[in-house]
PDB file of C-alpha atoms in Angstrom:
ATOM      1  CA  MET Z   1       0.000   0.000   0.000  1.00  0.00           C
ATOM      2  CA  ALA Z   2       1.260   3.489  -0.866  1.00  0.00           C
ATOM      3  CA  ALA Z   3       2.833   5.735   1.734  1.00  0.00           C
ATOM      4  CA  THR Z   4       0.448   7.907   3.717  1.00  0.00           C
ATOM      5  CA  PHE Z   5       0.771  11.660   3.884  1.00  0.00           C
ATOM      6  CA  THR Z   6      -1.479  14.650   4.368  1.00  0.00           C
ATOM      7  CA  SER Z   7      -0.486  18.145   3.333  1.00  0.00           C
ATOM      8  CA  THR Z   8      -1.782  21.660   3.882  1.00  0.00           C
ATOM      9  CA  VAL Z   9      -1.023  24.347   1.340  1.00  0.00           C
ATOM     10  CA  GLU Z  10       0.498  27.501   2.848  1.00  0.00           C
ATOM     11  CA  ASP Z  11       1.484  29.552  -0.223  1.00  0.00           C
ATOM     12  CA  THR Z  12      -1.935  30.718  -1.391  1.00  0.00           C
ATOM     13  CA  THR Z  13      -0.508  32.511  -4.423  1.00  0.00           C
ATOM     14  CA  ALA Z  14       0.060  29.147  -6.100  1.00  0.00           C
ATOM     15  CA  VAL Z  15      -3.216  27.505  -5.027  1.00  0.00           C
ATOM     16  CA  THR Z  16      -5.505  26.266  -7.797  1.00  0.00           C
ATOM     17  CA  TYR Z  17      -7.760  24.199  -5.530  1.00  0.00           C
ATOM     18  CA  ALA Z  18      -9.454  24.367  -2.148  1.00  0.00           C
ATOM     19  CA  ALA Z  19      -9.029  20.626  -1.605  1.00  0.00           C
ATOM     20  CA  ARG Z  20      -7.118  18.036  -3.589  1.00  0.00           C
ATOM     21  CA  ILE Z  21      -7.729  14.352  -2.892  1.00  0.00           C
ATOM     22  CA  GLU Z  22      -5.361  12.089  -4.813  1.00  0.00           C
ATOM     23  CA  HIS Z  23      -5.724   8.293  -4.943  1.00  0.00           C
ATOM     24  CA  VAL Z  24      -6.944   8.148  -1.352  1.00  0.00           C
ATOM     25  CA  SER Z  25      -7.872   4.840   0.238  1.00  0.00           C
ATOM     26  CA  LYS Z  26      -8.863   4.140   3.822  1.00  0.00           C
ATOM     27  CA  SER Z  27      -9.008   0.839   5.692  1.00  0.00           C
ATOM     28  CA  PHE Z  28     -10.089   0.095   9.258  1.00  0.00           C
ATOM     29  CA  PRO Z  29      -9.108  -2.898  11.398  1.00  0.00           C
ATOM     30  CA  VAL Z  30     -11.735  -5.631  11.784  1.00  0.00           C
ATOM     31  CA  ARG Z  31     -12.437  -6.500  15.386  1.00  0.00           C
ATOM     32  CA  GLY Z  32     -11.804 -10.097  16.285  1.00  0.00           C
ATOM     33  CA  THR Z  33      -9.755 -10.686  13.159  1.00  0.00           C
ATOM     34  CA  PRO Z  34      -6.034 -10.259  13.878  1.00  0.00           C
ATOM     35  CA  GLY Z  35      -4.418  -8.472  10.952  1.00  0.00           C
ATOM     36  CA  GLY Z  36      -7.758  -8.151   9.186  1.00  0.00           C
ATOM     37  CA  SER Z  37      -8.979  -4.875   7.695  1.00  0.00           C
ATOM     38  CA  GLN Z  38     -11.993  -3.502   5.879  1.00  0.00           C
ATOM     39  CA  LEU Z  39     -11.481  -1.230   2.890  1.00  0.00           C
ATOM     40  CA  VAL Z  40     -13.904   1.703   3.278  1.00  0.00           C
ATOM     41  CA  LEU Z  41     -12.602   4.081   0.590  1.00  0.00           C
ATOM     42  CA  ASP Z  42     -10.804   2.952  -2.534  1.00  0.00           C
ATOM     43  CA  ASP Z  43      -8.673   5.167  -4.789  1.00  0.00           C
ATOM     44  CA  ILE Z  44     -10.627   8.428  -4.460  1.00  0.00           C
ATOM     45  CA  THR Z  45      -9.373  11.307  -6.595  1.00  0.00           C
ATOM     46  CA  LEU Z  46     -11.283  14.577  -6.387  1.00  0.00           C
ATOM     47  CA  ASP Z  47     -10.519  18.305  -6.586  1.00  0.00           C
ATOM     48  CA  VAL Z  48     -12.638  21.097  -5.134  1.00  0.00           C
ATOM     49  CA  ALA Z  49     -11.932  24.395  -6.885  1.00  0.00           C
ATOM     50  CA  PRO Z  50     -11.720  27.717  -5.025  1.00  0.00           C
ATOM     51  CA  GLY Z  51     -15.255  28.974  -4.467  1.00  0.00           C
ATOM     52  CA  GLU Z  52     -16.847  25.719  -5.633  1.00  0.00           C
ATOM     53  CA  PHE Z  53     -19.788  24.024  -3.889  1.00  0.00           C
ATOM     54  CA  VAL Z  54     -19.531  20.222  -4.146  1.00  0.00           C
ATOM     55  CA  THR Z  55     -21.871  17.667  -2.591  1.00  0.00           C
ATOM     56  CA  LEU Z  56     -20.812  14.116  -1.759  1.00  0.00           C
ATOM     57  CA  LEU Z  57     -23.765  11.797  -2.161  1.00  0.00           C
ATOM     58  CA  GLY Z  58     -24.190   8.113  -1.431  1.00  0.00           C
ATOM     59  CA  ALA Z  59     -25.980   5.445   0.548  1.00  0.00           C
ATOM     60  CA  SER Z  60     -25.377   5.076   4.276  1.00  0.00           C
ATOM     61  CA  GLY Z  61     -22.030   3.440   4.988  1.00  0.00           C
ATOM     62  CA  CYS Z  62     -20.402   4.360   1.685  1.00  0.00           C
ATOM     63  CA  GLY Z  63     -17.619   6.356   3.362  1.00  0.00           C
ATOM     64  CA  LYS Z  64     -18.834   9.950   2.820  1.00  0.00           C
ATOM     65  CA  SER Z  65     -18.217  11.045   6.410  1.00  0.00           C
ATOM     66  CA  THR Z  66     -14.950   9.106   6.520  1.00  0.00           C
ATOM     67  CA  LEU Z  67     -13.709  11.047   3.492  1.00  0.00           C
ATOM     68  CA  LEU Z  68     -14.791  14.346   5.041  1.00  0.00           C
ATOM     69  CA  ASN Z  69     -12.924  13.486   8.262  1.00  0.00           C
ATOM     70  CA  LEU Z  70      -9.802  12.762   6.231  1.00  0.00           C
ATOM     71  CA  VAL Z  71     -10.030  16.134   4.474  1.00  0.00           C
ATOM     72  CA  ALA Z  72     -10.551  17.792   7.870  1.00  0.00           C
ATOM     73  CA  GLY Z  73      -7.376  16.150   9.186  1.00  0.00           C
ATOM     74  CA  LEU Z  74      -9.232  14.215  11.896  1.00  0.00           C
ATOM     75  CA  ASP Z  75      -7.831  10.956  10.509  1.00  0.00           C
ATOM     76  CA  ARG Z  76      -5.157   9.919   8.059  1.00  0.00           C
ATOM     77  CA  PRO Z  77      -5.616   8.010   4.808  1.00  0.00           C
ATOM     78  CA  SER Z  78      -4.211   4.520   4.470  1.00  0.00           C
ATOM     79  CA  ALA Z  79      -2.907   5.504   1.038  1.00  0.00           C
ATOM     80  CA  GLY Z  80      -2.782   8.610  -1.126  1.00  0.00           C
ATOM     81  CA  SER Z  81      -2.611  12.298  -0.273  1.00  0.00           C
ATOM     82  CA  ILE Z  82      -4.905  15.151   0.698  1.00  0.00           C
ATOM     83  CA  GLY Z  83      -4.016  18.817   0.276  1.00  0.00           C
ATOM     84  CA  THR Z  84      -6.111  21.786   1.380  1.00  0.00           C
ATOM     85  CA  ASP Z  85      -5.813  25.534   0.992  1.00  0.00           C
ATOM     86  CA  GLY Z  86      -5.314  26.255   4.677  1.00  0.00           C
ATOM     87  CA  ARG Z  87      -7.035  24.535   7.583  1.00  0.00           C
ATOM     88  CA  PRO Z  88     -10.669  23.606   6.817  1.00  0.00           C
ATOM     89  CA  ALA Z  89     -13.625  24.412   9.082  1.00  0.00           C
ATOM     90  CA  LEU Z  90     -15.947  21.518   9.905  1.00  0.00           C
ATOM     91  CA  MET Z  91     -19.667  21.560  10.696  1.00  0.00           C
ATOM     92  CA  PHE Z  92     -21.391  18.396  11.940  1.00  0.00           C
ATOM     93  CA  GLN Z  93     -24.972  17.110  11.926  1.00  0.00           C
ATOM     94  CA  GLU Z  94     -25.123  17.885  15.647  1.00  0.00           C
ATOM     95  CA  HIS Z  95     -24.518  21.529  16.495  1.00  0.00           C
ATOM     96  CA  ALA Z  96     -21.920  20.636  19.199  1.00  0.00           C
ATOM     97  CA  LEU Z  97     -22.392  23.999  20.922  1.00  0.00           C
ATOM     98  CA  PHE Z  98     -21.285  24.367  24.535  1.00  0.00           C
ATOM     99  CA  PRO Z  99     -24.569  24.659  26.495  1.00  0.00           C
ATOM    100  CA  TRP Z 100     -23.010  26.700  29.317  1.00  0.00           C
ATOM    101  CA  LEU Z 101     -21.999  29.440  26.867  1.00  0.00           C
ATOM    102  CA  THR Z 102     -24.227  31.914  25.071  1.00  0.00           C
ATOM    103  CA  ALA Z 103     -24.532  31.901  21.292  1.00  0.00           C
ATOM    104  CA  GLY Z 104     -22.067  34.778  21.099  1.00  0.00           C
ATOM    105  CA  LYS Z 105     -19.574  33.204  23.478  1.00  0.00           C
ATOM    106  CA  ASN Z 106     -19.620  29.961  21.476  1.00  0.00           C
ATOM    107  CA  ILE Z 107     -18.524  31.966  18.457  1.00  0.00           C
ATOM    108  CA  GLU Z 108     -16.013  33.969  20.474  1.00  0.00           C
ATOM    109  CA  LEU Z 109     -14.348  30.735  21.564  1.00  0.00           C
ATOM    110  CA  ALA Z 110     -13.554  29.929  17.933  1.00  0.00           C
ATOM    111  CA  LEU Z 111     -12.250  33.470  17.489  1.00  0.00           C
ATOM    112  CA  LYS Z 112     -10.064  33.117  20.585  1.00  0.00           C
ATOM    113  CA  LEU Z 113      -8.573  29.876  19.271  1.00  0.00           C
ATOM    114  CA  ARG Z 114      -7.883  31.692  15.994  1.00  0.00           C
ATOM    115  CA  GLY Z 115      -5.926  34.345  17.886  1.00  0.00           C
ATOM    116  CA  VAL Z 116      -8.365  37.243  17.579  1.00  0.00           C
ATOM    117  CA  ALA Z 117      -7.739  39.822  20.300  1.00  0.00           C
ATOM    118  CA  LYS Z 118     -10.325  39.973  23.088  1.00  0.00           C
ATOM    119  CA  PRO Z 119     -11.548  43.539  22.362  1.00  0.00           C
ATOM    120  CA  GLU Z 120     -12.409  42.530  18.778  1.00  0.00           C
ATOM    121  CA  ARG Z 121     -14.200  39.247  19.506  1.00  0.00           C
ATOM    122  CA  ARG Z 122     -17.581  40.645  20.535  1.00  0.00           C
ATOM    123  CA  GLN Z 123     -17.860  42.806  17.427  1.00  0.00           C
ATOM    124  CA  GLU Z 124     -16.857  39.944  15.125  1.00  0.00           C
ATOM    125  CA  ALA Z 125     -19.242  37.519  16.844  1.00  0.00           C
ATOM    126  CA  GLU Z 126     -22.067  40.030  16.387  1.00  0.00           C
ATOM    127  CA  ARG Z 127     -21.145  40.417  12.712  1.00  0.00           C
ATOM    128  CA  LEU Z 128     -21.199  36.653  12.147  1.00  0.00           C
ATOM    129  CA  LEU Z 129     -24.539  36.311  13.922  1.00  0.00           C
ATOM    130  CA  GLY Z 130     -25.848  38.986  11.578  1.00  0.00           C
ATOM    131  CA  LEU Z 131     -24.475  37.071   8.602  1.00  0.00           C
ATOM    132  CA  VAL Z 132     -26.528  34.001   9.584  1.00  0.00           C
ATOM    133  CA  ARG Z 133     -29.588  36.191  10.301  1.00  0.00           C
ATOM    134  CA  LEU Z 134     -29.438  35.883  14.101  1.00  0.00           C
ATOM    135  CA  GLU Z 135     -29.135  39.527  15.040  1.00  0.00           C
ATOM    136  CA  GLY Z 136     -29.804  40.014  18.741  1.00  0.00           C
ATOM    137  CA  ALA Z 137     -29.066  36.392  19.688  1.00  0.00           C
ATOM    138  CA  TYR Z 138     -25.621  37.048  21.171  1.00  0.00           C
ATOM    139  CA  GLY Z 139     -26.755  36.591  24.787  1.00  0.00           C
ATOM    140  CA  LYS Z 140     -29.097  33.641  24.259  1.00  0.00           C
ATOM    141  CA  ARG Z 141     -28.271  30.280  25.813  1.00  0.00           C
ATOM    142  CA  VAL Z 142     -28.328  27.141  23.675  1.00  0.00           C
ATOM    143  CA  HIS Z 143     -31.534  25.846  25.323  1.00  0.00           C
ATOM    144  CA  GLU Z 144     -33.292  29.054  24.274  1.00  0.00           C
ATOM    145  CA  LEU Z 145     -32.599  28.419  20.600  1.00  0.00           C
ATOM    146  CA  SER Z 146     -34.601  26.286  18.171  1.00  0.00           C
ATOM    147  CA  GLY Z 147     -32.892  23.523  16.212  1.00  0.00           C
ATOM    148  CA  GLY Z 148     -32.538  25.740  13.177  1.00  0.00           C
ATOM    149  CA  MET Z 149     -31.130  28.602  15.242  1.00  0.00           C
ATOM    150  CA  ARG Z 150     -28.581  26.286  16.846  1.00  0.00           C
ATOM    151  CA  GLN Z 151     -27.378  25.200  13.421  1.00  0.00           C
ATOM    152  CA  ARG Z 152     -27.083  28.857  12.397  1.00  0.00           C
ATOM    153  CA  VAL Z 153     -24.888  29.499  15.449  1.00  0.00           C
ATOM    154  CA  ALA Z 154     -22.838  26.398  14.556  1.00  0.00           C
ATOM    155  CA  LEU Z 155     -22.425  27.772  11.030  1.00  0.00           C
ATOM    156  CA  ALA Z 156     -21.363  31.168  12.408  1.00  0.00           C
ATOM    157  CA  ARG Z 157     -18.834  29.420  14.648  1.00  0.00           C
ATOM    158  CA  ALA Z 158     -17.450  27.536  11.635  1.00  0.00           C
ATOM    159  CA  LEU Z 159     -17.201  30.803   9.694  1.00  0.00           C
ATOM    160  CA  ALA Z 160     -15.368  32.333  12.673  1.00  0.00           C
ATOM    161  CA  GLN Z 161     -12.442  30.059  11.868  1.00  0.00           C
ATOM    162  CA  ASP Z 162     -11.834  32.188   8.758  1.00  0.00           C
ATOM    163  CA  SER Z 163     -11.206  29.112   6.617  1.00  0.00           C
ATOM    164  CA  ARG Z 164     -11.383  29.078   2.851  1.00  0.00           C
ATOM    165  CA  LEU Z 165     -12.901  25.574   2.875  1.00  0.00           C
ATOM    166  CA  LEU Z 166     -16.061  24.646   4.782  1.00  0.00           C
ATOM    167  CA  LEU Z 167     -16.727  20.940   5.349  1.00  0.00           C
ATOM    168  CA  MET Z 168     -20.340  20.070   6.215  1.00  0.00           C
ATOM    169  CA  ASP Z 169     -21.409  16.612   7.365  1.00  0.00           C
ATOM    170  CA  GLU Z 170     -25.205  16.375   6.916  1.00  0.00           C
ATOM    171  CA  PRO Z 171     -25.723  19.545   8.990  1.00  0.00           C
ATOM    172  CA  PHE Z 172     -29.461  19.823   8.262  1.00  0.00           C
ATOM    173  CA  ALA Z 173     -30.467  16.142   8.424  1.00  0.00           C
ATOM    174  CA  ALA Z 174     -32.137  16.394  11.848  1.00  0.00           C
ATOM    175  CA  LEU Z 175     -34.241  19.456  10.965  1.00  0.00           C
ATOM    176  CA  ASP Z 176     -37.823  19.560   9.735  1.00  0.00           C
ATOM    177  CA  ALA Z 177     -38.406  20.151   6.024  1.00  0.00           C
ATOM    178  CA  ILE Z 178     -39.381  23.831   6.296  1.00  0.00           C
ATOM    179  CA  THR Z 179     -36.420  24.761   8.522  1.00  0.00           C
ATOM    180  CA  ARG Z 180     -34.073  22.789   6.287  1.00  0.00           C
ATOM    181  CA  ASP Z 181     -35.343  24.626   3.204  1.00  0.00           C
ATOM    182  CA  VAL Z 182     -34.813  27.999   4.883  1.00  0.00           C
ATOM    183  CA  LEU Z 183     -31.258  27.035   5.840  1.00  0.00           C
ATOM    184  CA  HIS Z 184     -30.594  25.894   2.281  1.00  0.00           C
ATOM    185  CA  ASP Z 185     -31.416  29.441   1.191  1.00  0.00           C
ATOM    186  CA  GLU Z 186     -29.207  30.923   3.910  1.00  0.00           C
ATOM    187  CA  LEU Z 187     -26.255  28.658   3.126  1.00  0.00           C
ATOM    188  CA  THR Z 188     -26.499  29.471  -0.574  1.00  0.00           C
ATOM    189  CA  ARG Z 189     -26.539  33.191   0.209  1.00  0.00           C
ATOM    190  CA  ILE Z 190     -23.559  32.957   2.579  1.00  0.00           C
ATOM    191  CA  TRP Z 191     -21.585  30.848   0.106  1.00  0.00           C
ATOM    192  CA  GLN Z 192     -22.198  33.401  -2.637  1.00  0.00           C
ATOM    193  CA  GLU Z 193     -21.389  36.370  -0.386  1.00  0.00           C
ATOM    194  CA  THR Z 194     -18.188  34.933   1.084  1.00  0.00           C
ATOM    195  CA  GLY Z 195     -16.715  33.023  -1.866  1.00  0.00           C
ATOM    196  CA  LEU Z 196     -16.096  29.998   0.356  1.00  0.00           C
ATOM    197  CA  SER Z 197     -15.458  26.547  -1.037  1.00  0.00           C
ATOM    198  CA  VAL Z 198     -17.900  23.987   0.371  1.00  0.00           C
ATOM    199  CA  LEU Z 199     -17.698  20.191   0.509  1.00  0.00           C
ATOM    200  CA  PHE Z 200     -21.104  19.017   1.722  1.00  0.00           C
ATOM    201  CA  VAL Z 201     -21.998  15.424   2.664  1.00  0.00           C
ATOM    202  CA  THR Z 202     -25.590  14.252   2.297  1.00  0.00           C
ATOM    203  CA  HIS Z 203     -27.661  11.179   1.474  1.00  0.00           C
ATOM    204  CA  ASN Z 204     -30.557  13.379   0.313  1.00  0.00           C
ATOM    205  CA  VAL Z 205     -30.507  13.603  -3.493  1.00  0.00           C
ATOM    206  CA  ARG Z 206     -32.707  16.693  -3.767  1.00  0.00           C
ATOM    207  CA  GLU Z 207     -30.628  18.497  -1.146  1.00  0.00           C
ATOM    208  CA  ALA Z 208     -27.499  17.690  -3.156  1.00  0.00           C
ATOM    209  CA  VAL Z 209     -28.985  19.084  -6.359  1.00  0.00           C
ATOM    210  CA  ARG Z 210     -30.590  22.065  -4.578  1.00  0.00           C
ATOM    211  CA  LEU Z 211     -27.246  23.271  -3.231  1.00  0.00           C
ATOM    212  CA  ALA Z 212     -24.327  22.165  -5.368  1.00  0.00           C
ATOM    213  CA  GLN Z 213     -22.506  23.174  -8.480  1.00  0.00           C
ATOM    214  CA  ARG Z 214     -21.291  19.589  -8.714  1.00  0.00           C
ATOM    215  CA  VAL Z 215     -22.697  16.343  -7.297  1.00  0.00           C
ATOM    216  CA  VAL Z 216     -20.297  13.447  -6.705  1.00  0.00           C
ATOM    217  CA  LEU Z 217     -21.837  10.005  -6.192  1.00  0.00           C
ATOM    218  CA  LEU Z 218     -19.926   7.442  -4.165  1.00  0.00           C
ATOM    219  CA  SER Z 219     -20.482   3.726  -4.586  1.00  0.00           C
ATOM    220  CA  SER Z 220     -20.677   1.436  -1.571  1.00  0.00           C
ATOM    221  CA  ARG Z 221     -18.414  -1.219  -0.042  1.00  0.00           C
ATOM    222  CA  PRO Z 222     -15.874   0.272  -0.637  1.00  0.00           C
ATOM    223  CA  GLY Z 223     -16.575   3.880  -1.557  1.00  0.00           C
ATOM    224  CA  ARG Z 224     -15.412   4.802  -5.026  1.00  0.00           C
ATOM    225  CA  ILE Z 225     -16.416   7.719  -7.240  1.00  0.00           C
ATOM    226  CA  ALA Z 226     -19.179   6.231  -9.358  1.00  0.00           C
ATOM    227  CA  ARG Z 227     -20.256   9.331 -11.288  1.00  0.00           C
ATOM    228  CA  GLU Z 228     -20.298  13.131 -11.210  1.00  0.00           C
ATOM    229  CA  TRP Z 229     -22.866  15.661 -12.398  1.00  0.00           C
ATOM    230  CA  THR Z 230     -22.322  19.356 -13.087  1.00  0.00           C
ATOM    231  CA  VAL Z 231     -25.446  21.210 -11.960  1.00  0.00           C
ATOM    232  CA  GLY Z 232     -26.115  23.998 -14.420  1.00  0.00           C
ATOM    233  CA  ILE Z 233     -29.375  25.141 -12.828  1.00  0.00           C
ATOM    234  CA  PRO Z 234     -29.087  28.849 -11.898  1.00  0.00           C
ATOM    235  CA  GLN Z 235     -29.248  29.889  -8.250  1.00  0.00           C
ATOM    236  CA  PRO Z 236     -31.397  30.655  -6.399  1.00  0.00           C
ATOM    237  CA  ARG Z 237     -33.013  27.219  -6.724  1.00  0.00           C
ATOM    238  CA  ARG Z 238     -35.989  25.729  -4.941  1.00  0.00           C
ATOM    239  CA  ILE Z 239     -36.088  22.093  -3.919  1.00  0.00           C
ATOM    240  CA  GLU Z 240     -39.432  21.765  -5.741  1.00  0.00           C
ATOM    241  CA  ASP Z 241     -38.195  23.324  -9.013  1.00  0.00           C
ATOM    242  CA  SER Z 242     -38.842  21.117 -12.042  1.00  0.00           C
ATOM    243  CA  ALA Z 243     -35.199  21.202 -13.146  1.00  0.00           C
ATOM    244  CA  VAL Z 244     -34.067  20.173  -9.646  1.00  0.00           C
ATOM    245  CA  ALA Z 245     -36.645  17.380  -9.609  1.00  0.00           C
ATOM    246  CA  GLU Z 246     -35.640  16.149 -13.076  1.00  0.00           C
ATOM    247  CA  LEU Z 247     -31.936  15.903 -12.259  1.00  0.00           C
ATOM    248  CA  SER Z 248     -32.758  14.373  -8.868  1.00  0.00           C
ATOM    249  CA  VAL Z 249     -34.667  11.561 -10.586  1.00  0.00           C
ATOM    250  CA  GLU Z 250     -31.666  10.801 -12.803  1.00  0.00           C
ATOM    251  CA  ILE Z 251     -29.257  10.771  -9.860  1.00  0.00           C
ATOM    252  CA  THR Z 252     -31.640   8.703  -7.731  1.00  0.00           C
ATOM    253  CA  GLU Z 253     -31.792   6.026 -10.422  1.00  0.00           C
ATOM    254  CA  GLU Z 254     -28.003   5.898 -10.517  1.00  0.00           C
ATOM    255  CA  LEU Z 255     -27.882   5.694  -6.710  1.00  0.00           C
ATOM    256  CA  ARG Z 256     -30.415   2.854  -6.690  1.00  0.00           C
ATOM    257  CA  GLY Z 257     -28.304   1.028  -9.245  1.00  0.00           C
ATOM    258  CA  GLU Z 258     -25.246   1.372  -7.012  1.00  0.00           C
ATOM    259  CA  ILE Z 259     -27.211   0.063  -4.031  1.00  0.00           C
ATOM    260  CA  ARG Z 260     -28.452  -2.944  -6.057  1.00  0.00           C
ATOM    261  CA  ARG Z 261     -24.951  -3.708  -7.338  1.00  0.00           C
ATOM    262  CA  HIS Z 262     -23.590  -3.774  -3.810  1.00  0.00           C
ATOM    263  CA  GLY Z 263     -26.439  -5.736  -2.290  1.00  0.00           C
ATOM    264  CA  GLN Z 264     -27.744  -3.028   0.046  1.00  0.00           C
ATOM    265  CA  HIS Z 265     -31.424  -2.683   0.901  1.00  0.00           C
TER     266      HIS Z 265
END
């Protein structure tokens, strides 16, 4: 198996990508089987361009979250290389906010870790709360916030890291349909306003098409890139738009074929 290494790009003047994944594979040990391993990702090669919004789509267990964790630097590939334009910011399905801190203080913690001086943190936290449409929520405790509001604070905290690449692991999966649709609009707006690159994991086909410029479908057992689609539908899009629905049907059929080929139900 090839040597493992992970790199982070420092010289931004030469950067032509936000993330570069080259021939990446990942195996995990199998419990109860000495020396045994399970191949979860196999020979993944994928670039995310600066300012691009890419969704990773696939059935449960195909390795989407594993790949995102590798890009985030939370784990190392078994083979291949991963380069990113600076340190990525990561947003999970669960908001992971500290309940003993206010919304503003949760964001300020990220700013503190980034090295922002104390006198500037409050103003920047307020600005980020405004960016996610939570003006006036600085002093609210986590238990006072709805699920959608908590995810907005989590997004503001991720943006506080001042990263060029935002990694999102099914951040809206636990929300009701109306709240999720509203946050789709907000994320699209923020992405367009900030010029961030986004790598977004989902198993929801319509969500993938609603948000992305490019949809990447992973096969299962192990995860390989099965197919990619460039989404030429202009933003803003609605999840119920006919063009979104039409492309979603095509991608869903491909996903079902992958599931059948790999014996999943």
